[in-house]
């Protein structure tokens, strides 16, 4: 066991020389300044301020110095370590603030974005109103009848008493399906109305007959605010013994009240359709101004264009020729029918001014109608 070495030369503990300590401090400060983020700073802290760092190891050597040299070396190392600790704290603050700043930018939430990434859709208003219209008829005891959209010309025209030279049969009104050779004369058309379903119902269902047929129709109209080459109609047909115009009128009134509001009057004016005789157009009292043709305050009513009445449908007693075409005895049975455009009803009922809104599939339009059940 050796006695303390009184002649110990402090110069021999090289790591405690002022140059060495300054060098360690400078290396530590440089590493701290170079740290670009908190992870790099953590590595710098471990390397330069941890238990195994040069300054910590140097500190441990102080005890090896003769007592008279310890104070100065201790002060030197202590100062250097404090400077490093201070630099670490300052850098930590700067980098943490930088990280928070980035987080604010990168994790920013735009509260104006739609919150629901998978919003529930809405059914198309044409579908919901078609079902609502059909429901009104079903509530009156009618059955739903459907037919093909690509239809034989006989069902679409001939059986409905359209003469061969009727203008509706011309190319500018009707989409004809090309024949097998690519030319015309296939005898098949895209149905121009839902009336062929009446023929199919009369040919296949037992009498008496009460049916309602909603469906898609096609006409070679140019698309504009009030016309569309594809649109929907709904028709009702009743064939029974002893039906008269009074029954037709009653059915129309019940329908209009259910669809547009209680107490609305209807008006029939003579019209012509090949498949009904007599025929009439159906107007209802404007459901907005109630026939007054002006709004409260004297402003003209835009919905009925100040007419007080809105034309909504065509109707009539089934032409006996149509009954005969379907094998029904016109001396025993009579029938009535009326039909209307579904888009038109939607536009009247909800104040839609452009039919194209019903075709474009913009969910902002459909969503406004919500989920109607
Ligand atoms: Zn009006």
CSV table of C-alpha atoms and ligand atoms in Angstrom, one decimal:
chain,number,residue,atom,x,y,z
A,1,UNK,CA,0.0,0.0,0.0
A,2,UNK,CA,1.6,3.3,-1.0
A,3,UNK,CA,1.3,6.6,0.7
A,4,UNK,CA,-0.2,9.6,-1.1
A,5,UNK,CA,2.2,10.9,-3.5
A,6,UNK,CA,3.0,14.4,-2.3
A,7,UNK,CA,5.1,15.1,-5.3
A,8,UNK,CA,2.3,14.3,-7.8
A,9,UNK,CA,2.6,16.6,-10.8
A,10,UNK,CA,-0.8,17.9,-11.9
A,11,UNK,CA,0.5,18.3,-15.4
A,12,UNK,CA,0.5,14.5,-15.6
A,13,UNK,CA,-3.3,14.4,-15.5
A,14,UNK,CA,-3.4,15.7,-19.1
A,15,UNK,CA,-7.2,15.6,-19.4
A,16,UNK,CA,-7.5,18.4,-16.8
A,17,UNK,CA,-5.2,20.8,-18.6
A,18,UNK,CA,-6.9,24.1,-19.5
A,19,UNK,CA,-6.4,23.3,-23.2
A,20,UNK,CA,-8.0,19.9,-22.9
A,21,UNK,CA,-11.0,21.1,-20.9
A,22,UNK,CA,-11.5,24.0,-23.3
A,23,UNK,CA,-11.3,21.6,-26.2
A,24,UNK,CA,-13.9,19.3,-24.7
A,25,UNK,CA,-16.2,22.2,-23.9
A,26,UNK,CA,-15.8,23.6,-27.5
A,27,UNK,CA,-16.5,20.1,-29.0
A,28,UNK,CA,-19.6,19.8,-26.8
A,29,UNK,CA,-20.8,23.3,-27.7
A,30,UNK,CA,-20.2,22.6,-31.4
A,31,UNK,CA,-22.1,19.3,-31.3
A,32,UNK,CA,-25.0,21.0,-29.5
A,33,UNK,CA,-25.2,23.9,-32.0
A,34,UNK,CA,-25.1,21.4,-34.8
A,35,UNK,CA,-28.0,19.4,-33.5
A,36,UNK,CA,-30.8,19.9,-36.0
A,37,UNK,CA,-33.6,18.3,-34.0
A,38,UNK,CA,-34.3,16.9,-30.5
A,39,UNK,CA,-33.0,13.4,-31.4
A,40,UNK,CA,-29.7,14.8,-32.5
A,41,UNK,CA,-29.6,16.9,-29.3
A,42,UNK,CA,-30.2,13.8,-27.2
A,43,UNK,CA,-27.3,12.1,-28.9
A,44,UNK,CA,-25.1,15.2,-28.3
A,45,UNK,CA,-26.2,15.3,-24.6
A,46,UNK,CA,-25.2,11.6,-24.2
A,47,UNK,CA,-21.9,12.1,-25.9
A,48,UNK,CA,-20.9,15.4,-24.2
A,49,UNK,CA,-22.8,15.5,-20.9
A,50,UNK,CA,-23.4,11.9,-20.1
A,51,UNK,CA,-21.7,9.7,-17.5
A,52,UNK,CA,-19.2,8.5,-20.1
A,53,UNK,CA,-18.6,11.9,-21.7
A,54,UNK,CA,-15.0,13.4,-21.8
A,55,UNK,CA,-15.9,16.1,-19.3
A,56,UNK,CA,-17.5,13.6,-16.9
A,57,UNK,CA,-14.4,11.4,-17.1
A,58,UNK,CA,-12.2,14.4,-16.6
A,59,UNK,CA,-14.3,15.4,-13.6
A,60,UNK,CA,-13.7,12.0,-12.1
A,61,UNK,CA,-9.9,12.5,-12.4
A,62,UNK,CA,-10.0,15.6,-10.1
A,63,UNK,CA,-9.7,13.3,-7.0
A,64,UNK,CA,-6.4,12.1,-8.4
A,65,UNK,CA,-4.9,15.6,-8.1
A,66,UNK,CA,-2.9,16.9,-5.1
A,67,UNK,CA,-5.3,18.8,-2.9
A,68,UNK,CA,-3.8,22.2,-3.8
A,69,UNK,CA,-4.5,21.6,-7.5
A,70,UNK,CA,-8.0,20.3,-7.1
A,71,UNK,CA,-9.8,23.6,-6.6
A,72,UNK,CA,-8.5,25.2,-9.8
A,73,UNK,CA,-9.1,22.1,-11.9
A,74,UNK,CA,-12.6,21.6,-10.3
A,75,UNK,CA,-13.5,25.2,-11.1
A,76,UNK,CA,-12.3,24.8,-14.7
A,77,UNK,CA,-14.2,21.5,-15.3
A,78,UNK,CA,-17.2,22.8,-13.4
A,79,UNK,CA,-17.4,26.0,-15.5
A,80,UNK,CA,-17.1,24.0,-18.7
A,81,UNK,CA,-19.8,21.5,-17.6
A,82,UNK,CA,-22.1,24.4,-16.6
A,83,UNK,CA,-21.6,26.0,-20.0
A,84,UNK,CA,-22.4,22.8,-21.7
A,85,UNK,CA,-25.5,22.2,-19.6
A,86,UNK,CA,-26.6,25.8,-20.3
A,87,UNK,CA,-26.1,25.4,-24.0
A,88,UNK,CA,-28.1,22.1,-23.9
A,89,UNK,CA,-31.0,23.8,-22.2
A,90,UNK,CA,-31.0,26.7,-24.6
A,91,UNK,CA,-30.8,24.5,-27.6
A,92,UNK,CA,-33.5,22.2,-26.2
A,93,UNK,CA,-35.8,25.2,-25.9
A,94,UNK,CA,-35.2,26.3,-29.4
A,95,UNK,CA,-35.6,22.9,-30.9
A,96,UNK,CA,-38.7,22.1,-28.9
A,97,UNK,CA,-40.3,25.4,-30.0
A,98,UNK,CA,-39.3,24.6,-33.6
A,99,UNK,CA,-41.0,21.1,-33.3
A,100,UNK,CA,-44.1,22.6,-31.9
A,101,UNK,CA,-44.2,25.2,-34.7
A,102,UNK,CA,-43.9,22.3,-37.3
A,103,UNK,CA,-46.6,20.4,-35.6
A,104,UNK,CA,-48.9,23.3,-35.8
A,105,UNK,CA,-48.3,23.6,-39.5
A,106,UNK,CA,-48.2,19.9,-40.4
A,107,UNK,CA,-51.0,18.7,-38.1
A,108,UNK,CA,-53.2,21.7,-38.8
A,109,UNK,CA,-56.9,20.7,-39.1
A,110,UNK,CA,-59.0,22.6,-41.7
A,111,UNK,CA,-62.3,22.8,-39.8
A,112,UNK,CA,-64.0,23.9,-43.0
A,113,UNK,CA,-63.5,20.5,-44.7
A,114,UNK,CA,-66.4,18.1,-44.7
A,115,UNK,CA,-66.2,16.3,-41.4
A,116,UNK,CA,-67.8,13.1,-42.7
A,117,UNK,CA,-65.6,11.3,-45.1
A,118,UNK,CA,-68.2,8.7,-46.1
A,119,UNK,CA,-71.4,10.7,-46.0
A,120,UNK,CA,-74.6,8.8,-46.3
A,121,UNK,CA,-76.2,9.4,-49.7
A,122,UNK,CA,-79.7,10.5,-50.4
A,123,UNK,CA,-82.1,8.8,-52.7
A,124,UNK,CA,-82.6,10.7,-55.9
A,125,UNK,CA,-85.7,13.0,-55.6
A,126,UNK,CA,-87.1,11.6,-58.9
A,127,UNK,CA,-87.1,8.2,-57.2
A,128,UNK,CA,-88.7,9.4,-54.0
A,129,UNK,CA,-91.3,11.5,-55.7
A,130,UNK,CA,-92.2,8.6,-58.1
A,131,UNK,CA,-92.7,6.4,-55.1
A,132,UNK,CA,-94.7,9.0,-53.3
A,133,UNK,CA,-96.9,9.4,-56.4
A,134,UNK,CA,-97.3,5.7,-56.7
A,135,UNK,CA,-98.1,5.4,-53.0
A,136,UNK,CA,-101.0,7.9,-53.5
A,137,UNK,CA,-102.5,5.6,-56.2
A,138,UNK,CA,-101.8,2.4,-54.2
A,139,UNK,CA,-103.6,4.0,-51.3
A,140,UNK,CA,-106.6,4.4,-53.6
A,141,UNK,CA,-106.5,0.6,-54.4
A,142,UNK,CA,-104.4,0.6,-57.6
A,143,UNK,CA,-101.7,-2.0,-58.3
A,144,UNK,CA,-98.2,-1.1,-59.7
A,145,UNK,CA,-97.6,-2.3,-63.2
A,146,UNK,CA,-94.3,-2.0,-65.1
A,147,UNK,CA,-93.2,-2.6,-68.6
A,148,UNK,CA,-90.1,-2.6,-70.8
A,149,UNK,CA,-88.4,0.6,-71.8
A,150,UNK,CA,-87.5,-0.8,-75.2
A,151,UNK,CA,-91.0,-1.4,-76.6
A,152,UNK,CA,-92.6,-2.8,-79.7
A,153,UNK,CA,-94.1,-0.1,-81.8
A,154,UNK,CA,-97.4,-1.8,-81.6
A,155,UNK,CA,-97.7,-1.3,-77.9
A,156,UNK,CA,-96.2,2.2,-78.0
A,157,UNK,CA,-98.4,3.5,-80.9
A,158,UNK,CA,-100.8,1.1,-82.8
A,159,UNK,CA,-102.6,-0.4,-79.8
A,160,UNK,CA,-103.0,3.2,-78.4
A,161,UNK,CA,-104.8,4.3,-81.6
A,162,UNK,CA,-101.9,6.4,-83.0
A,163,UNK,CA,-102.6,6.4,-86.8
A,164,UNK,CA,-99.7,5.3,-89.0
A,165,UNK,CA,-99.1,8.9,-90.1
A,166,UNK,CA,-99.2,10.4,-86.6
A,167,UNK,CA,-96.3,12.9,-86.1
A,168,UNK,CA,-95.3,11.3,-82.8
A,169,UNK,CA,-94.0,8.4,-84.9
A,170,UNK,CA,-91.5,10.5,-86.7
A,171,UNK,CA,-87.8,10.4,-86.1
A,172,UNK,CA,-87.7,13.9,-84.6
A,173,UNK,CA,-89.9,12.7,-81.7
A,174,UNK,CA,-89.1,9.1,-81.3
A,175,UNK,CA,-85.9,7.0,-80.8
A,176,UNK,CA,-86.3,4.1,-83.1
A,177,UNK,CA,-84.1,1.0,-82.4
A,178,UNK,CA,-82.2,0.1,-85.6
A,179,UNK,CA,-83.0,-3.2,-87.3
A,180,UNK,CA,-80.6,-6.2,-87.4
A,181,UNK,CA,-79.0,-4.8,-90.6
A,182,UNK,CA,-78.3,-1.5,-88.8
A,183,UNK,CA,-81.1,0.3,-90.6
A,184,UNK,CA,-84.5,1.3,-89.4
A,185,UNK,CA,-87.8,-0.7,-89.5
A,186,UNK,CA,-87.1,-2.9,-86.6
A,187,UNK,CA,-90.6,-2.2,-85.2
A,188,UNK,CA,-89.0,-1.4,-81.9
A,189,UNK,CA,-88.7,2.0,-80.2
A,190,UNK,CA,-87.6,3.5,-76.9
A,191,UNK,CA,-91.0,3.9,-75.3
A,192,UNK,CA,-92.2,7.6,-75.6
A,193,UNK,CA,-94.6,7.3,-72.8
A,194,UNK,CA,-95.7,4.8,-70.1
A,195,UNK,CA,-99.0,4.2,-71.9
A,196,UNK,CA,-97.8,0.9,-73.5
A,197,UNK,CA,-97.9,-0.5,-70.0
A,198,UNK,CA,-101.7,0.1,-70.0
A,199,UNK,CA,-101.9,-2.1,-73.1
A,200,UNK,CA,-99.8,-4.8,-71.4
A,201,UNK,CA,-101.9,-4.6,-68.3
A,202,UNK,CA,-105.2,-4.8,-70.2
A,203,UNK,CA,-103.9,-7.8,-72.2
A,204,UNK,CA,-102.7,-9.7,-69.2
A,205,UNK,CA,-104.6,-8.8,-66.1
A,206,UNK,CA,-108.2,-9.7,-65.2
A,207,UNK,CA,-110.9,-7.1,-65.1
A,208,UNK,CA,-111.8,-4.9,-63.4
A,209,UNK,CA,-108.4,-3.3,-63.6
A,210,UNK,CA,-106.8,-0.5,-61.5
A,211,UNK,CA,-103.1,0.0,-62.2
A,212,UNK,CA,-100.5,2.7,-61.8
A,213,UNK,CA,-97.3,2.6,-63.9
A,214,UNK,CA,-94.3,4.7,-63.2
A,215,UNK,CA,-91.3,4.6,-65.5
A,216,UNK,CA,-88.7,6.1,-67.7
A,217,UNK,CA,-89.6,7.5,-71.2
A,218,UNK,CA,-87.5,8.7,-74.1
A,219,UNK,CA,-88.1,11.3,-76.7
A,220,UNK,CA,-85.6,12.9,-79.1
A,221,UNK,CA,-85.9,16.3,-77.5
A,222,UNK,CA,-82.9,18.6,-77.1
A,223,UNK,CA,-81.9,19.0,-73.5
A,224,UNK,CA,-82.9,22.4,-72.1
A,225,UNK,CA,-84.3,23.9,-68.9
A,226,UNK,CA,-87.7,22.3,-69.4
A,227,UNK,CA,-87.0,19.4,-71.8
A,228,UNK,CA,-85.0,16.2,-71.5
A,229,UNK,CA,-84.6,13.3,-73.8
A,230,UNK,CA,-85.1,11.0,-70.8
A,231,UNK,CA,-87.8,11.7,-68.3
A,232,UNK,CA,-90.2,9.8,-66.1
A,233,UNK,CA,-94.0,9.5,-66.3
A,234,UNK,CA,-96.6,8.0,-64.1
A,235,UNK,CA,-99.9,6.9,-65.4
A,236,UNK,CA,-103.0,5.5,-63.8
A,237,UNK,CA,-105.5,3.3,-65.6
A,238,UNK,CA,-108.9,2.1,-64.5
A,239,UNK,CA,-111.1,-0.3,-66.5
A,240,UNK,CA,-114.4,-1.3,-64.9
A,241,UNK,CA,-118.1,-1.5,-65.6
A,242,UNK,CA,-119.8,1.9,-65.5
A,243,UNK,CA,-116.8,4.2,-65.0
A,244,UNK,CA,-117.5,7.8,-66.0
A,245,UNK,CA,-115.7,11.1,-66.2
A,246,UNK,CA,-117.0,11.7,-62.7
A,247,UNK,CA,-114.8,8.8,-61.4
A,248,UNK,CA,-111.9,10.2,-63.3
A,249,UNK,CA,-112.4,13.6,-61.8
A,250,UNK,CA,-112.7,12.1,-58.3
A,251,UNK,CA,-109.4,10.1,-58.8
A,252,UNK,CA,-107.6,13.3,-60.0
A,253,UNK,CA,-108.9,15.3,-57.1
A,254,UNK,CA,-107.8,12.7,-54.5
A,255,UNK,CA,-104.4,12.5,-56.2
A,256,UNK,CA,-103.9,16.3,-56.3
A,257,UNK,CA,-104.9,16.8,-52.7
A,258,UNK,CA,-102.6,14.0,-51.5
A,259,UNK,CA,-99.7,15.3,-53.6
A,260,UNK,CA,-99.9,19.1,-53.4
A,261,UNK,CA,-102.2,19.9,-50.5
A,262,UNK,CA,-105.8,19.7,-49.2
A,263,UNK,CA,-108.6,21.8,-50.8
A,264,UNK,CA,-106.8,22.5,-54.1
A,265,UNK,CA,-109.4,22.7,-56.9
A,266,UNK,CA,-108.8,21.1,-60.3
A,267,UNK,CA,-109.9,22.1,-63.7
A,268,UNK,CA,-110.3,19.9,-66.8
A,269,UNK,CA,-110.1,21.5,-70.3
A,270,UNK,CA,-110.7,19.7,-73.6
A,271,UNK,CA,-107.6,18.3,-75.2
A,272,UNK,CA,-106.8,15.5,-77.6
A,273,UNK,CA,-104.9,12.3,-77.2
A,274,UNK,CA,-105.3,9.3,-79.6
A,275,UNK,CA,-105.8,6.8,-76.7
A,276,UNK,CA,-108.5,8.7,-74.8
A,277,UNK,CA,-111.9,10.0,-75.9
A,278,UNK,CA,-112.9,12.5,-74.6
A,279,UNK,CA,-109.6,13.8,-73.5
A,280,UNK,CA,-108.7,16.7,-71.2
A,281,UNK,CA,-105.7,18.5,-69.7
A,282,UNK,CA,-105.7,18.7,-65.9
A,283,UNK,CA,-104.8,21.9,-64.2
A,284,UNK,CA,-104.8,22.5,-60.5
A,285,UNK,CA,-105.2,25.6,-58.5
A,286,UNK,CA,-101.7,27.0,-57.9
A,287,UNK,CA,-100.6,25.5,-54.5
A,288,UNK,CA,-98.5,28.6,-53.8
A,289,UNK,CA,-100.9,31.5,-54.4
A,290,UNK,CA,-104.1,29.4,-54.2
A,291,UNK,CA,-105.4,30.7,-57.5
A,292,UNK,CA,-105.0,34.4,-56.6
A,293,UNK,CA,-102.1,34.7,-59.1
A,294,UNK,CA,-100.3,37.1,-56.8
A,295,UNK,CA,-98.3,36.6,-53.6
A,296,UNK,CA,-99.3,38.5,-50.5
A,297,UNK,CA,-98.1,42.0,-51.1
A,298,UNK,CA,-99.2,42.1,-54.7
A,299,UNK,CA,-96.0,40.5,-56.2
A,300,UNK,CA,-96.8,38.2,-59.2
A,301,UNK,CA,-96.7,34.5,-58.5
A,302,UNK,CA,-93.8,32.9,-60.3
A,303,UNK,CA,-94.9,29.3,-59.8
A,304,UNK,CA,-98.0,29.6,-61.9
A,305,UNK,CA,-96.7,32.6,-64.0
A,306,UNK,CA,-99.6,34.6,-62.6
A,307,UNK,CA,-102.1,32.2,-64.1
A,308,UNK,CA,-103.5,31.0,-60.8
A,309,UNK,CA,-103.6,27.5,-62.4
A,310,UNK,CA,-100.8,25.0,-63.1
A,311,UNK,CA,-101.2,22.4,-65.8
A,312,UNK,CA,-100.1,19.1,-64.3
A,313,UNK,CA,-101.5,16.1,-66.3
A,314,UNK,CA,-103.4,14.8,-69.3
A,315,UNK,CA,-106.4,12.5,-68.9
A,316,UNK,CA,-109.5,11.1,-70.5
A,317,UNK,CA,-111.8,8.1,-70.9
A,318,UNK,CA,-110.0,5.2,-72.5
A,319,UNK,CA,-110.8,5.3,-76.2
A,320,UNK,CA,-113.1,2.3,-77.1
A,321,UNK,CA,-110.7,1.5,-80.0
A,322,UNK,CA,-108.0,0.9,-77.4
A,323,UNK,CA,-110.2,-1.4,-75.4
A,324,UNK,CA,-111.0,-3.3,-78.6
A,325,UNK,CA,-107.3,-3.6,-79.4
A,326,UNK,CA,-106.9,-5.3,-76.0
A,327,UNK,CA,-109.9,-7.6,-76.4
A,328,UNK,CA,-112.2,-5.8,-74.0
A,329,UNK,CA,-115.8,-5.3,-74.8
A,330,UNK,CA,-116.4,-1.5,-74.9
A,331,UNK,CA,-120.1,-1.9,-74.5
A,332,UNK,CA,-119.7,-3.5,-71.1
A,333,UNK,CA,-116.5,-1.8,-69.9
A,334,UNK,CA,-115.3,1.7,-69.8
A,335,UNK,CA,-112.0,3.1,-68.5
A,336,UNK,CA,-110.2,6.3,-67.6
A,337,UNK,CA,-106.6,7.1,-67.6
A,338,UNK,CA,-104.4,10.0,-66.6
A,339,UNK,CA,-100.7,10.5,-66.7
A,340,UNK,CA,-98.2,13.1,-65.6
A,341,UNK,CA,-94.5,13.8,-65.8
A,342,UNK,CA,-92.6,13.0,-62.6
A,343,UNK,CA,-89.9,15.6,-63.2
A,344,UNK,CA,-92.6,18.2,-63.8
A,345,UNK,CA,-94.3,17.2,-60.6
A,346,UNK,CA,-91.1,17.5,-58.7
A,347,UNK,CA,-90.4,20.9,-60.2
A,348,UNK,CA,-93.8,22.2,-59.4
A,349,UNK,CA,-93.8,20.7,-55.9
A,350,UNK,CA,-90.3,21.8,-54.9
A,351,UNK,CA,-89.8,24.9,-57.0
A,352,UNK,CA,-87.1,23.4,-59.2
A,353,UNK,CA,-86.6,25.6,-62.2
A,354,UNK,CA,-84.2,23.6,-64.4
A,355,UNK,CA,-85.0,20.0,-65.3
A,356,UNK,CA,-81.2,19.4,-65.9
A,357,UNK,CA,-80.7,19.5,-62.1
A,358,UNK,CA,-82.6,16.3,-61.9
A,359,UNK,CA,-80.3,14.6,-64.4
A,360,UNK,CA,-76.8,15.7,-63.6
A,361,UNK,CA,-76.3,13.6,-60.5
A,362,UNK,CA,-74.9,16.4,-58.4
A,363,UNK,CA,-75.3,15.2,-54.8
A,364,UNK,CA,-75.7,18.8,-53.6
A,365,UNK,CA,-79.1,18.7,-55.4
A,366,UNK,CA,-80.2,15.3,-54.1
A,367,UNK,CA,-79.0,16.0,-50.6
A,368,UNK,CA,-81.3,19.0,-50.3
A,369,UNK,CA,-84.2,16.5,-50.5
A,370,UNK,CA,-82.7,14.4,-47.7
A,371,UNK,CA,-83.8,10.9,-46.9
A,372,UNK,CA,-87.5,10.6,-47.5
A,373,UNK,CA,-89.0,7.4,-46.3
B,1,LIG,ZN1,-99.5,30.9,-58.3
